[in-house]
Short mmCIF file of C-alpha atoms in Angstrom, two decimals:
data_model
loop_
_atom_site.label_atom_id
_atom_site.label_comp_id
_atom_site.label_asym_id
_atom_site.label_seq_id
_atom_site.Cartn_x
_atom_site.Cartn_y
_atom_site.Cartn_z
CA MET S 27 -84.22 -14.18 91.13
CA ILE S 28 -80.75 -13.64 92.52
CA PRO S 29 -80.73 -13.63 96.32
CA ALA S 30 -79.58 -10.33 97.82
CA HIS S 31 -77.09 -12.13 100.05
CA ASP S 32 -75.21 -13.41 96.99
CA ILE S 33 -74.62 -9.81 95.91
CA ARG S 34 -73.85 -8.75 99.47
CA GLU S 35 -71.28 -11.53 99.69
CA VAL S 36 -69.47 -10.03 96.68
CA LEU S 37 -69.73 -6.53 98.15
CA GLY S 38 -68.30 -7.88 101.39
CA HIS S 39 -65.08 -8.70 99.58
CA ASN S 40 -64.83 -5.25 97.95
CA GLY S 41 -62.10 -3.13 99.49
CA ASP S 42 -64.19 0.04 99.47
CA LEU S 43 -67.44 -1.42 100.79
CA ALA S 44 -66.46 -4.37 103.00
CA PRO S 45 -66.57 -2.46 106.31
CA LEU S 46 -70.03 -1.03 105.52
CA VAL S 47 -71.75 -3.92 103.83
CA ASP S 48 -74.17 -4.64 106.68
CA GLN S 49 -75.34 -1.02 106.76
CA ILE S 50 -76.05 -0.75 103.03
CA SER S 51 -79.71 -0.93 102.11
CA GLU S 52 -81.11 -2.19 98.82
CA ASP S 53 -81.32 1.33 97.35
CA ASP S 54 -78.34 3.06 98.94
CA ASN S 55 -76.04 4.57 96.36
CA LEU S 56 -72.81 2.57 96.61
CA PHE S 57 -70.74 5.42 95.17
CA ASP S 58 -72.03 7.67 97.96
CA LYS S 59 -70.97 4.95 100.40
CA GLY S 60 -67.39 5.27 99.22
CA LEU S 61 -67.18 3.04 96.14
CA SER S 62 -64.35 4.50 94.04
CA SER S 63 -63.97 4.14 90.30
CA PHE S 64 -61.33 1.46 90.80
CA GLY S 65 -63.53 -0.16 93.44
CA SER S 66 -66.37 -0.29 90.92
CA VAL S 67 -64.12 -2.02 88.38
CA GLN S 68 -63.12 -4.53 91.07
CA LEU S 69 -66.80 -5.04 91.85
CA MET S 70 -67.61 -5.68 88.17
CA LEU S 71 -64.78 -8.22 87.94
CA ALA S 72 -65.90 -9.96 91.13
CA LEU S 73 -69.51 -10.17 89.90
CA GLU S 74 -68.34 -11.55 86.54
CA GLN S 75 -66.36 -14.21 88.38
CA ARG S 76 -69.08 -15.06 90.92
CA PHE S 77 -71.94 -15.34 88.41
CA ASP S 78 -69.86 -16.62 85.48
CA ILE S 79 -70.95 -13.86 83.13
CA GLU S 80 -69.41 -11.00 81.16
CA PHE S 81 -70.98 -7.57 81.30
CA PRO S 82 -71.29 -6.15 77.78
CA ASP S 83 -70.03 -2.59 77.24
CA HIS S 84 -73.50 -1.03 77.21
CA LEU S 85 -74.05 -2.17 80.82
CA LEU S 86 -70.65 -0.95 82.01
CA ASN S 87 -71.96 2.33 83.35
CA ARG S 88 -72.40 3.87 86.73
CA ARG S 89 -76.11 3.23 87.06
CA SER S 90 -75.86 -0.54 86.48
CA PHE S 91 -73.73 -0.86 89.61
CA SER S 92 -74.96 2.06 91.72
CA THR S 93 -77.24 0.12 94.12
CA ILE S 94 -77.77 -3.48 95.16
CA ARG S 95 -81.16 -3.38 93.42
CA ASN S 96 -79.59 -2.11 90.18
CA ILE S 97 -76.85 -4.73 90.35
CA ARG S 98 -79.50 -7.43 90.68
CA SER S 99 -81.46 -6.18 87.70
CA THR S 100 -78.25 -5.85 85.67
CA LEU S 101 -77.36 -9.45 86.54
CA GLU S 102 -80.86 -10.68 85.82
CA SER S 103 -80.89 -8.99 82.42
CA LEU S 104 -77.88 -11.16 81.56
CA LEU S 105 -78.94 -14.37 83.28
CA GLU S 106 -82.57 -14.28 82.10
CA PRO S 107 -82.02 -15.79 78.61
CA SER S 108 -80.45 -18.95 80.08
CA ALA S 109 -83.14 -19.13 82.78
CA ALA S 110 -85.92 -18.97 80.22
CA MET R 5 -75.86 39.39 63.86
CA SER R 6 -72.41 38.15 62.98
CA THR R 7 -71.77 34.46 62.63
CA LEU R 8 -70.15 32.58 65.47
CA ALA R 9 -66.93 32.36 63.47
CA GLN R 10 -66.86 36.15 63.00
CA ARG R 11 -67.47 36.77 66.69
CA ALA R 12 -64.74 34.31 67.66
CA GLY R 13 -62.49 35.86 65.03
CA LYS R 14 -62.81 39.30 66.65
CA ALA R 15 -61.76 37.88 70.00
CA ALA R 16 -58.89 35.97 68.40
CA THR R 17 -57.60 39.09 66.63
CA VAL R 18 -57.40 40.98 69.89
CA ALA R 19 -56.00 37.94 71.73
CA ALA R 20 -53.20 37.62 69.16
CA LEU R 21 -52.23 41.29 69.55
CA HIS R 22 -51.62 40.86 73.26
CA ALA R 23 -50.46 37.23 73.39
CA ASP R 24 -46.75 38.04 73.73
CA ALA R 25 -47.36 40.55 76.53
CA VAL R 26 -49.69 38.14 78.35
CA ASP R 27 -46.97 35.49 78.13
CA ARG R 28 -44.07 37.77 79.03
CA ASP R 29 -45.76 39.36 82.02
CA GLY R 30 -47.67 36.25 83.13
CA ARG R 31 -50.83 38.32 83.20
CA PHE R 32 -54.49 37.58 82.51
CA PRO R 33 -55.55 38.06 78.85
CA GLU R 34 -57.94 40.85 79.83
CA GLU R 35 -58.23 42.43 76.37
CA ALA R 36 -59.31 39.11 74.82
CA MET R 37 -61.70 38.49 77.72
CA ALA R 38 -63.30 41.90 77.18
CA VAL R 39 -64.04 40.98 73.56
CA LEU R 40 -65.28 37.49 74.51
CA LYS R 41 -67.73 39.17 76.86
CA ALA R 42 -68.67 41.91 74.39
CA GLU R 43 -69.36 39.24 71.76
CA ARG R 44 -71.38 37.38 74.41
CA LEU R 45 -69.36 34.21 73.96
CA LEU R 46 -69.34 33.28 77.67
CA GLY R 47 -73.05 32.42 77.63
CA LEU R 48 -73.04 30.40 74.41
CA GLN R 49 -73.75 27.04 76.02
CA ILE R 50 -76.52 28.29 78.30
CA PRO R 51 -79.94 27.05 77.12
CA ARG R 52 -82.00 29.56 75.15
CA GLN R 53 -84.72 29.74 77.80
CA PHE R 54 -82.11 31.21 80.15
CA GLY R 55 -80.86 33.78 77.65
CA GLY R 56 -77.99 31.78 76.15
CA GLU R 57 -77.61 30.32 72.68
CA GLY R 58 -77.85 26.61 73.48
CA ALA R 59 -74.55 25.88 71.73
CA GLY R 60 -73.10 22.37 71.85
CA LEU R 61 -69.56 21.24 72.54
CA THR R 62 -68.69 21.23 68.85
CA GLU R 63 -69.29 24.96 68.53
CA ILE R 64 -67.36 25.70 71.72
CA ALA R 65 -64.52 23.44 70.53
CA GLN R 66 -64.31 25.34 67.26
CA ILE R 67 -63.88 28.61 69.15
CA CYS R 68 -61.26 27.02 71.43
CA CYS R 69 -59.30 26.13 68.30
CA THR R 70 -59.67 29.64 66.84
CA LEU R 71 -58.46 31.22 70.08
CA GLY R 72 -55.69 28.63 70.46
CA GLN R 73 -54.18 29.90 67.23
CA ALA R 74 -54.00 33.39 68.72
CA CYS R 75 -53.28 33.16 72.46
CA SER R 76 -53.03 29.85 74.31
CA ALA R 77 -53.92 31.42 77.66
CA ALA R 78 -57.06 33.15 76.37
CA ALA R 79 -58.09 29.90 74.68
CA MET R 80 -57.51 27.83 77.81
CA VAL R 81 -59.41 30.30 80.01
CA PHE R 82 -62.32 30.16 77.54
CA ALA R 83 -62.16 26.34 77.54
CA MET R 84 -62.05 26.09 81.34
CA HIS R 85 -64.98 28.49 81.67
CA HIS R 86 -67.07 26.39 79.29
CA ILE R 87 -66.09 23.14 81.04
CA LYS R 88 -67.64 24.58 84.21
CA VAL R 89 -70.67 25.91 82.34
CA ALA R 90 -71.16 22.44 80.81
CA SER R 91 -71.39 21.03 84.34
CA LEU R 92 -74.08 23.57 85.24
CA VAL R 93 -76.03 23.00 82.04
CA GLY R 94 -75.78 19.23 82.40
CA HIS R 95 -76.53 18.99 86.11
CA GLY R 96 -78.09 22.22 87.35
CA LEU R 97 -81.40 22.20 85.48
CA ASP R 98 -83.28 20.61 88.42
CA SER R 99 -82.34 23.48 90.71
CA ASP R 100 -84.07 26.85 90.49
CA TRP R 101 -81.11 28.60 92.01
CA HIS R 102 -78.73 27.20 89.37
CA CYS R 103 -81.17 28.02 86.58
CA ARG R 104 -81.17 31.64 87.79
CA LEU R 105 -77.38 31.45 87.93
CA MET R 106 -77.29 30.35 84.29
CA GLU R 107 -79.48 33.34 83.41
CA ARG R 108 -77.00 35.60 85.18
CA ILE R 109 -74.02 34.02 83.40
CA ALA R 110 -75.66 34.70 80.03
CA ARG R 111 -76.98 38.16 80.87
CA GLU R 112 -73.96 39.50 82.75
CA GLN R 113 -71.35 37.39 80.88
CA LEU R 114 -69.93 36.06 84.14
CA LEU R 115 -66.59 34.26 83.97
CA VAL R 116 -66.64 30.90 85.79
CA ALA R 117 -63.53 29.36 87.36
CA SER R 118 -62.95 25.97 88.90
CA SER R 119 -61.53 24.97 92.26
CA THR R 120 -61.06 21.21 92.20
CA THR R 121 -57.34 20.93 92.99
CA GLU R 122 -56.55 20.83 96.70
CA ALA R 123 -53.29 20.58 98.61
CA GLY R 124 -52.87 17.02 99.87
CA THR R 125 -54.97 15.17 97.28
CA GLY R 126 -52.11 14.74 94.80
CA GLY R 127 -54.06 16.50 92.05
CA ASP R 128 -56.85 13.90 92.06
CA LEU R 129 -60.04 15.87 91.46
CA ARG R 130 -62.20 12.96 92.58
CA ASN R 131 -61.03 13.27 96.17
CA SER R 132 -61.47 16.18 98.55
CA ILE R 133 -60.15 16.90 102.00
CA CYS R 134 -62.23 20.02 102.69
CA ALA R 135 -65.90 19.57 103.52
CA VAL R 136 -69.09 21.57 103.37
CA GLU R 137 -70.12 22.38 106.95
CA THR R 138 -73.83 23.01 107.11
CA THR R 139 -75.72 24.84 109.85
CA GLY R 140 -79.42 25.13 109.07
CA ASP R 141 -79.80 26.59 105.59
CA LEU R 142 -76.25 27.88 105.42
CA PHE R 143 -72.87 26.32 104.88
CA SER R 144 -69.23 27.25 105.23
CA LEU R 145 -66.21 26.00 103.34
CA SER R 146 -62.46 26.39 103.81
CA LYS R 147 -60.24 24.99 101.10
CA GLU R 148 -56.48 24.91 100.54
CA ALA R 149 -56.93 25.45 96.81
CA SER R 150 -53.44 24.89 95.46
CA VAL R 151 -54.57 25.98 91.97
CA ILE R 152 -57.46 28.17 90.90
CA SER R 153 -56.88 29.32 87.34
CA TYR R 154 -57.87 33.01 86.95
CA GLY R 155 -59.30 32.87 90.49
CA ILE R 156 -58.83 36.63 90.93
CA GLN R 157 -60.50 37.52 87.62
CA ALA R 158 -63.42 35.07 87.87
CA ASP R 159 -66.95 36.18 88.76
CA LEU R 160 -67.92 32.72 90.00
CA ILE R 161 -65.99 29.77 91.39
CA LEU R 162 -67.30 26.20 91.26
CA ALA R 163 -65.54 24.32 94.05
CA THR R 164 -65.52 20.66 95.03
CA ALA R 165 -65.75 19.56 98.65
CA ARG R 166 -66.85 16.54 100.65
CA ARG R 167 -70.60 16.48 101.23
CA HIS R 168 -70.26 16.42 105.08
CA PRO R 169 -67.31 16.55 107.46
CA GLU R 170 -67.86 12.77 108.00
CA SER R 171 -68.09 11.84 104.29
CA PRO R 172 -65.43 9.70 102.61
CA SER R 173 -63.01 11.67 100.44
CA ALA R 174 -64.76 10.66 97.19
CA ASP R 175 -68.28 11.64 98.34
CA GLN R 176 -68.09 15.13 96.88
CA VAL R 177 -70.43 17.93 95.93
CA LEU R 178 -69.91 20.94 93.69
CA VAL R 179 -70.75 24.35 95.11
CA ALA R 180 -71.23 27.57 93.17
CA LEU R 181 -69.71 30.59 94.89
CA SER R 182 -69.92 34.18 93.71
CA ARG R 183 -66.61 35.95 93.83
CA ASP R 184 -68.02 38.35 96.42
CA GLN R 185 -68.96 35.44 98.71
CA VAL R 186 -65.40 34.14 99.04
CA SER R 187 -62.16 35.46 100.34
CA LEU R 188 -59.10 34.33 98.43
CA GLU R 189 -55.73 34.62 100.10
CA ARG R 190 -53.01 34.00 97.56
CA VAL R 191 -50.51 31.41 98.76
CA SER R 192 -48.55 30.71 95.55
CA ARG R 193 -47.79 32.42 92.25
CA TRP R 194 -48.21 30.84 88.82
CA ASP R 195 -44.76 31.53 87.41
CA THR R 196 -44.38 28.84 84.78
CA LEU R 197 -42.69 27.81 81.56
CA GLY R 198 -45.84 28.38 79.51
CA MET R 199 -49.59 28.96 79.75
CA ARG R 200 -48.52 31.89 81.87
CA GLY R 201 -51.64 33.98 81.31
CA THR R 202 -54.03 31.48 82.92
CA CYS R 203 -52.86 32.95 86.25
CA SER R 204 -53.35 29.60 87.99
CA ASP R 205 -52.26 30.83 91.41
CA GLY R 206 -52.82 28.92 94.65
CA PHE R 207 -55.22 30.28 97.25
CA ARG R 208 -56.70 29.71 100.65
CA LEU R 209 -60.41 29.87 99.88
CA GLU R 210 -62.86 30.80 102.63
CA ALA R 211 -66.62 31.02 102.25
CA ARG R 212 -68.96 31.68 105.18
CA ASP R 213 -72.75 31.53 105.57
CA ILE R 214 -73.54 30.52 102.01
CA PRO R 215 -77.12 29.39 101.27
CA VAL R 216 -77.20 25.59 100.82
CA VAL R 217 -79.23 26.02 97.61
CA GLN R 218 -75.93 26.95 95.96
CA ILE R 219 -74.78 23.32 96.22
CA VAL R 220 -75.36 21.59 92.86
CA PRO R 221 -77.93 18.88 93.69
CA LYS R 222 -76.16 16.04 91.81
CA PRO R 223 -73.19 14.19 93.33
CA PHE R 224 -69.91 15.50 91.92
CA ALA R 225 -69.00 11.92 90.97
CA GLU R 226 -71.79 12.01 88.38
CA ILE R 227 -70.88 15.49 87.18
CA ALA R 228 -67.25 14.41 86.74
CA ALA R 229 -68.14 11.23 84.88
CA GLN R 230 -71.02 12.52 82.77
CA SER R 231 -69.93 16.02 81.85
CA MET R 232 -66.48 17.10 82.99
CA LEU R 233 -64.53 14.21 81.52
CA ALA R 234 -65.97 14.81 78.05
CA SER R 235 -65.96 18.59 78.09
CA SER R 236 -62.46 18.94 79.52
CA HIS R 237 -60.73 16.46 77.24
CA LEU R 238 -62.58 17.67 74.14
CA LEU R 239 -62.11 21.38 74.78
CA TRP R 240 -58.51 21.14 75.94
CA SER R 241 -57.72 19.04 72.88
CA SER R 242 -59.30 21.69 70.69
CA VAL R 243 -57.12 24.38 72.28
CA TRP R 244 -54.03 22.22 71.70
CA PHE R 245 -55.09 21.63 68.11
CA GLY R 246 -55.31 25.41 67.66
CA ILE R 247 -51.79 25.87 69.05
CA ALA R 248 -50.45 23.09 66.83
CA THR R 249 -52.19 24.59 63.80
CA PHE R 250 -50.60 27.96 64.49
CA ALA R 251 -47.16 26.32 64.59
CA VAL R 252 -47.75 24.38 61.36
CA ASP R 253 -49.01 27.55 59.67
CA ARG R 254 -45.71 29.24 60.55
CA ALA R 255 -43.77 26.25 59.24
CA ARG R 256 -45.80 26.27 56.04
CA ALA R 257 -45.20 29.98 55.50
CA PHE R 258 -41.50 29.40 56.04
CA VAL R 259 -41.32 26.53 53.52
CA GLN R 260 -43.35 28.46 50.96
CA GLY R 261 -40.99 31.42 51.34
CA GLU R 262 -38.09 29.08 50.59
CA ALA R 263 -39.92 27.70 47.56
CA ARG R 264 -40.55 31.18 46.17
CA ARG R 265 -36.89 32.09 46.53
CA ARG R 266 -35.75 28.95 44.69
CA ALA R 267 -38.19 28.57 41.84
CA GLY R 268 -38.22 25.14 40.25
CA GLN R 269 -37.02 23.31 43.36
CA VAL R 270 -38.89 21.68 46.20
CA PRO R 271 -37.14 22.85 49.38
CA PRO R 272 -35.85 19.98 51.57
CA THR R 273 -38.00 21.27 54.45
CA ALA R 274 -41.14 20.54 52.36
CA LEU R 275 -40.77 16.85 53.14
CA ARG R 276 -40.77 17.62 56.86
CA LEU R 277 -43.81 19.85 56.30
CA ALA R 278 -45.59 16.94 54.61
CA GLU R 279 -44.87 14.80 57.66
CA VAL R 280 -46.12 17.39 60.12
CA SER R 281 -49.27 18.05 58.09
CA ASN R 282 -49.91 14.32 58.30
CA ALA R 283 -49.57 14.37 62.08
CA LEU R 284 -51.81 17.44 62.39
CA GLN R 285 -54.51 15.73 60.34
CA ALA R 286 -54.37 12.63 62.55
CA MET R 287 -54.77 14.87 65.58
CA GLN R 288 -57.76 16.61 64.03
CA ALA R 289 -59.36 13.29 63.12
CA ALA R 290 -59.01 12.04 66.69
CA ILE R 291 -60.70 15.15 68.09
CA VAL R 292 -63.50 15.30 65.53
CA THR R 293 -64.30 11.61 65.97
CA ALA R 294 -64.51 11.98 69.73
CA LEU R 295 -66.63 15.14 69.46
CA ARG R 296 -69.08 13.39 67.13
CA ARG R 297 -69.30 10.37 69.40
CA VAL R 298 -70.06 12.50 72.42
CA GLU R 299 -72.53 14.74 70.58
CA ASP R 300 -74.29 11.65 69.19
CA LEU R 301 -75.05 10.57 72.75
CA HIS R 302 -77.25 13.67 73.21
CA GLY R 303 -76.54 13.96 76.91
CA ASP R 304 -77.43 10.31 77.68
CA ALA R 305 -75.90 10.23 81.16
CA ASP R 306 -75.46 6.46 81.36
CA ALA R 307 -73.69 6.31 78.02
CA LEU R 308 -71.51 9.37 78.73
CA GLY R 309 -70.41 7.86 82.03
CA SER R 310 -69.87 4.39 80.57
CA ILE R 311 -66.52 2.69 80.62
CA GLY R 312 -66.32 2.59 76.81
CA VAL R 313 -66.75 6.36 76.50
CA SER R 314 -64.37 7.02 79.41
CA VAL R 315 -61.67 4.92 77.75
CA MET R 316 -62.24 6.73 74.45
CA LEU R 317 -61.94 10.17 76.09
CA ASN R 318 -58.90 9.18 78.15
CA ASN R 319 -57.24 7.94 74.97
CA LEU R 320 -58.10 11.20 73.23
CA LYS R 321 -56.41 13.26 75.94
CA THR R 322 -53.21 11.23 76.18
CA SER R 323 -52.77 10.88 72.44
CA VAL R 324 -53.68 14.43 71.39
CA SER R 325 -51.56 16.05 74.10
CA ASP R 326 -48.49 14.05 73.04
CA MET R 327 -49.18 14.63 69.35
CA ALA R 328 -49.53 18.37 69.91
CA VAL R 329 -46.09 18.63 71.53
CA ASP R 330 -44.64 16.56 68.70
CA VAL R 331 -46.25 18.72 66.00
CA VAL R 332 -45.02 22.01 67.48
CA GLN R 333 -41.51 20.59 67.91
CA ARG R 334 -41.47 19.39 64.33
CA ALA R 335 -42.66 22.80 63.15
CA LEU R 336 -39.74 24.34 65.02
CA GLY R 337 -37.41 21.86 63.33
CA ILE R 338 -38.65 23.04 59.93
CA VAL R 339 -38.35 26.73 60.69
CA GLY R 340 -35.01 26.41 62.52
CA LEU R 341 -33.38 29.37 64.21
CA ALA R 342 -36.01 31.80 62.93
CA GLY R 343 -38.46 29.88 65.09
CA TYR R 344 -36.15 29.57 68.07
CA LYS R 345 -35.62 33.31 68.12
CA ASN R 346 -38.29 35.56 69.60
CA GLY R 347 -39.72 38.44 67.59
CA THR R 348 -39.52 36.95 64.08
CA PRO R 349 -42.52 36.16 61.86
CA PHE R 350 -41.72 32.48 62.51
CA SER R 351 -41.11 32.54 66.29
CA LEU R 352 -42.35 29.37 67.95
CA GLY R 353 -41.01 29.75 71.48
CA ARG R 354 -44.32 30.76 73.06
CA PRO R 355 -46.48 28.03 71.49
CA LEU R 356 -43.78 25.44 72.26
CA ARG R 357 -43.66 26.45 75.92
CA ASP R 358 -47.45 26.58 76.08
CA ILE R 359 -48.00 23.18 74.49
CA MET R 360 -45.55 21.53 76.88
CA SER R 361 -48.33 21.82 79.49
CA ALA R 362 -50.62 19.49 77.52
CA PRO R 363 -49.27 16.12 78.69
CA LEU R 364 -48.97 17.53 82.25
CA MET R 365 -52.48 18.95 82.75
CA ILE R 366 -54.00 15.93 84.53
CA GLY R 367 -50.79 14.00 83.85
CA ASN R 368 -50.89 11.45 81.07
CA ASP R 369 -49.52 8.77 83.40
CA ARG R 370 -52.43 9.31 85.77
CA ILE R 371 -54.88 9.00 82.88
CA LEU R 372 -53.16 5.91 81.46
CA ALA R 373 -53.30 4.30 84.91
CA ASN R 374 -57.03 5.01 85.03
CA THR R 375 -57.51 3.58 81.52
CA ALA R 376 -55.54 0.50 82.55
CA LYS R 377 -58.08 -0.15 85.33
CA LEU R 378 -61.06 0.37 83.03
CA LEU R 379 -59.62 -2.01 80.45
CA LEU R 380 -59.83 -4.80 83.02
CA VAL R 381 -63.58 -4.96 82.32
CA GLN R 382 -64.16 -3.18 78.98
CA LYS R 383 -65.20 -5.46 76.12
CA SER R 384 -64.19 -4.96 72.50
CA GLY R 385 -65.96 -2.24 70.52
CA GLY R 386 -65.01 -3.92 67.28
CA GLN R 387 -66.87 -1.60 64.86
CA LEU R 388 -65.13 0.85 62.53
CA MET R 389 -67.94 3.39 62.72
CA SER R 390 -68.84 3.19 66.40
CA ALA R 391 -66.07 2.47 68.87
#
């Protein structure tokens, strides 16, 4: 289980979301909160760096990164095999 | 009932008859539009349960190509209408009001226009300055719409705006406005090099006391990513392919005329024709491949909005728009002065001026810059038959 604050820490460094990160709930849509398409690419890169993973193409869609909950399940789907 | 090709052919025949006048006078292709409506081609994409024919993008693209060979403006108006209808079909099915609207589009053959461009956003459709201002069940909207193609002739306008006056510029919604619900004050005239009949004038758009049910329930960000990107790049490309085909057909007729006059010799221009036919085929292959890839996704929203598909569609637009200009220019090179001159059977001035818009409509540099960002995370497709 990836702690929410690890994901929030990454969001806190995202140009689009940094000022709002404390007000974003688990299921708030990040794109509605102002995450731009470039911001979402920056977020993907930051998550890849922070968790030492690479998102495969089939996960590089809007839904995978639309909420903190979805980001966690996207990350867990990649980290699970090594955890098992 | 005639086949789709026959119905499109009737519209194209009429469009071709008036194409020079539409271009010269910078006027709306009304004769072609009358036939498109009479042949009920504006409701093609609407699902059958709402009185349409449930056509997919491939069928619409084919008609865009047919019309593109006749009148670029009529073809582009048809394409832009169906790009908007694709947004409604893809994202309006959860809303009763928009389902009724789709029924009306099919039954009354309503022409749908788009108001995404706004003064001050630098042509970026994913940002709005204007906002929906809601009071109870009603909203108002004022927009400095620097371009609304065929805004005067449209029956419906789908406009983007920020969700609330406090929303960030990218938190947008799409609202459906009947022509009789808006006032349009023209602020600029579309007097251009080509594509003159799209009548893409600038307006000050005002809408007051509109029921909030007319706001499409999905965020515009999703509509843009999951439907508009695919439909606009695929349908525009198909129009451009039609224009390029028309030019190559004129070049071919010219070369064949030369060959008939000098029996036993291959005219020197035939080599240039071979080259341009090669380029046209590459263009066609790019469009058909992209169409198949999108159709194979069967509306899967996640896949359509994925980075891989976005990169593929961006690449389609930038490459096909450049290829189309190149093909028409080469056709002119083959035909020579007979193509440069207006009023000959080989005239290519109008299609050349029209096609020059292709790399500029959502500028290729803007699209390449977007692709560049996406490539920072995209992984290799690596398969001949998939990506």
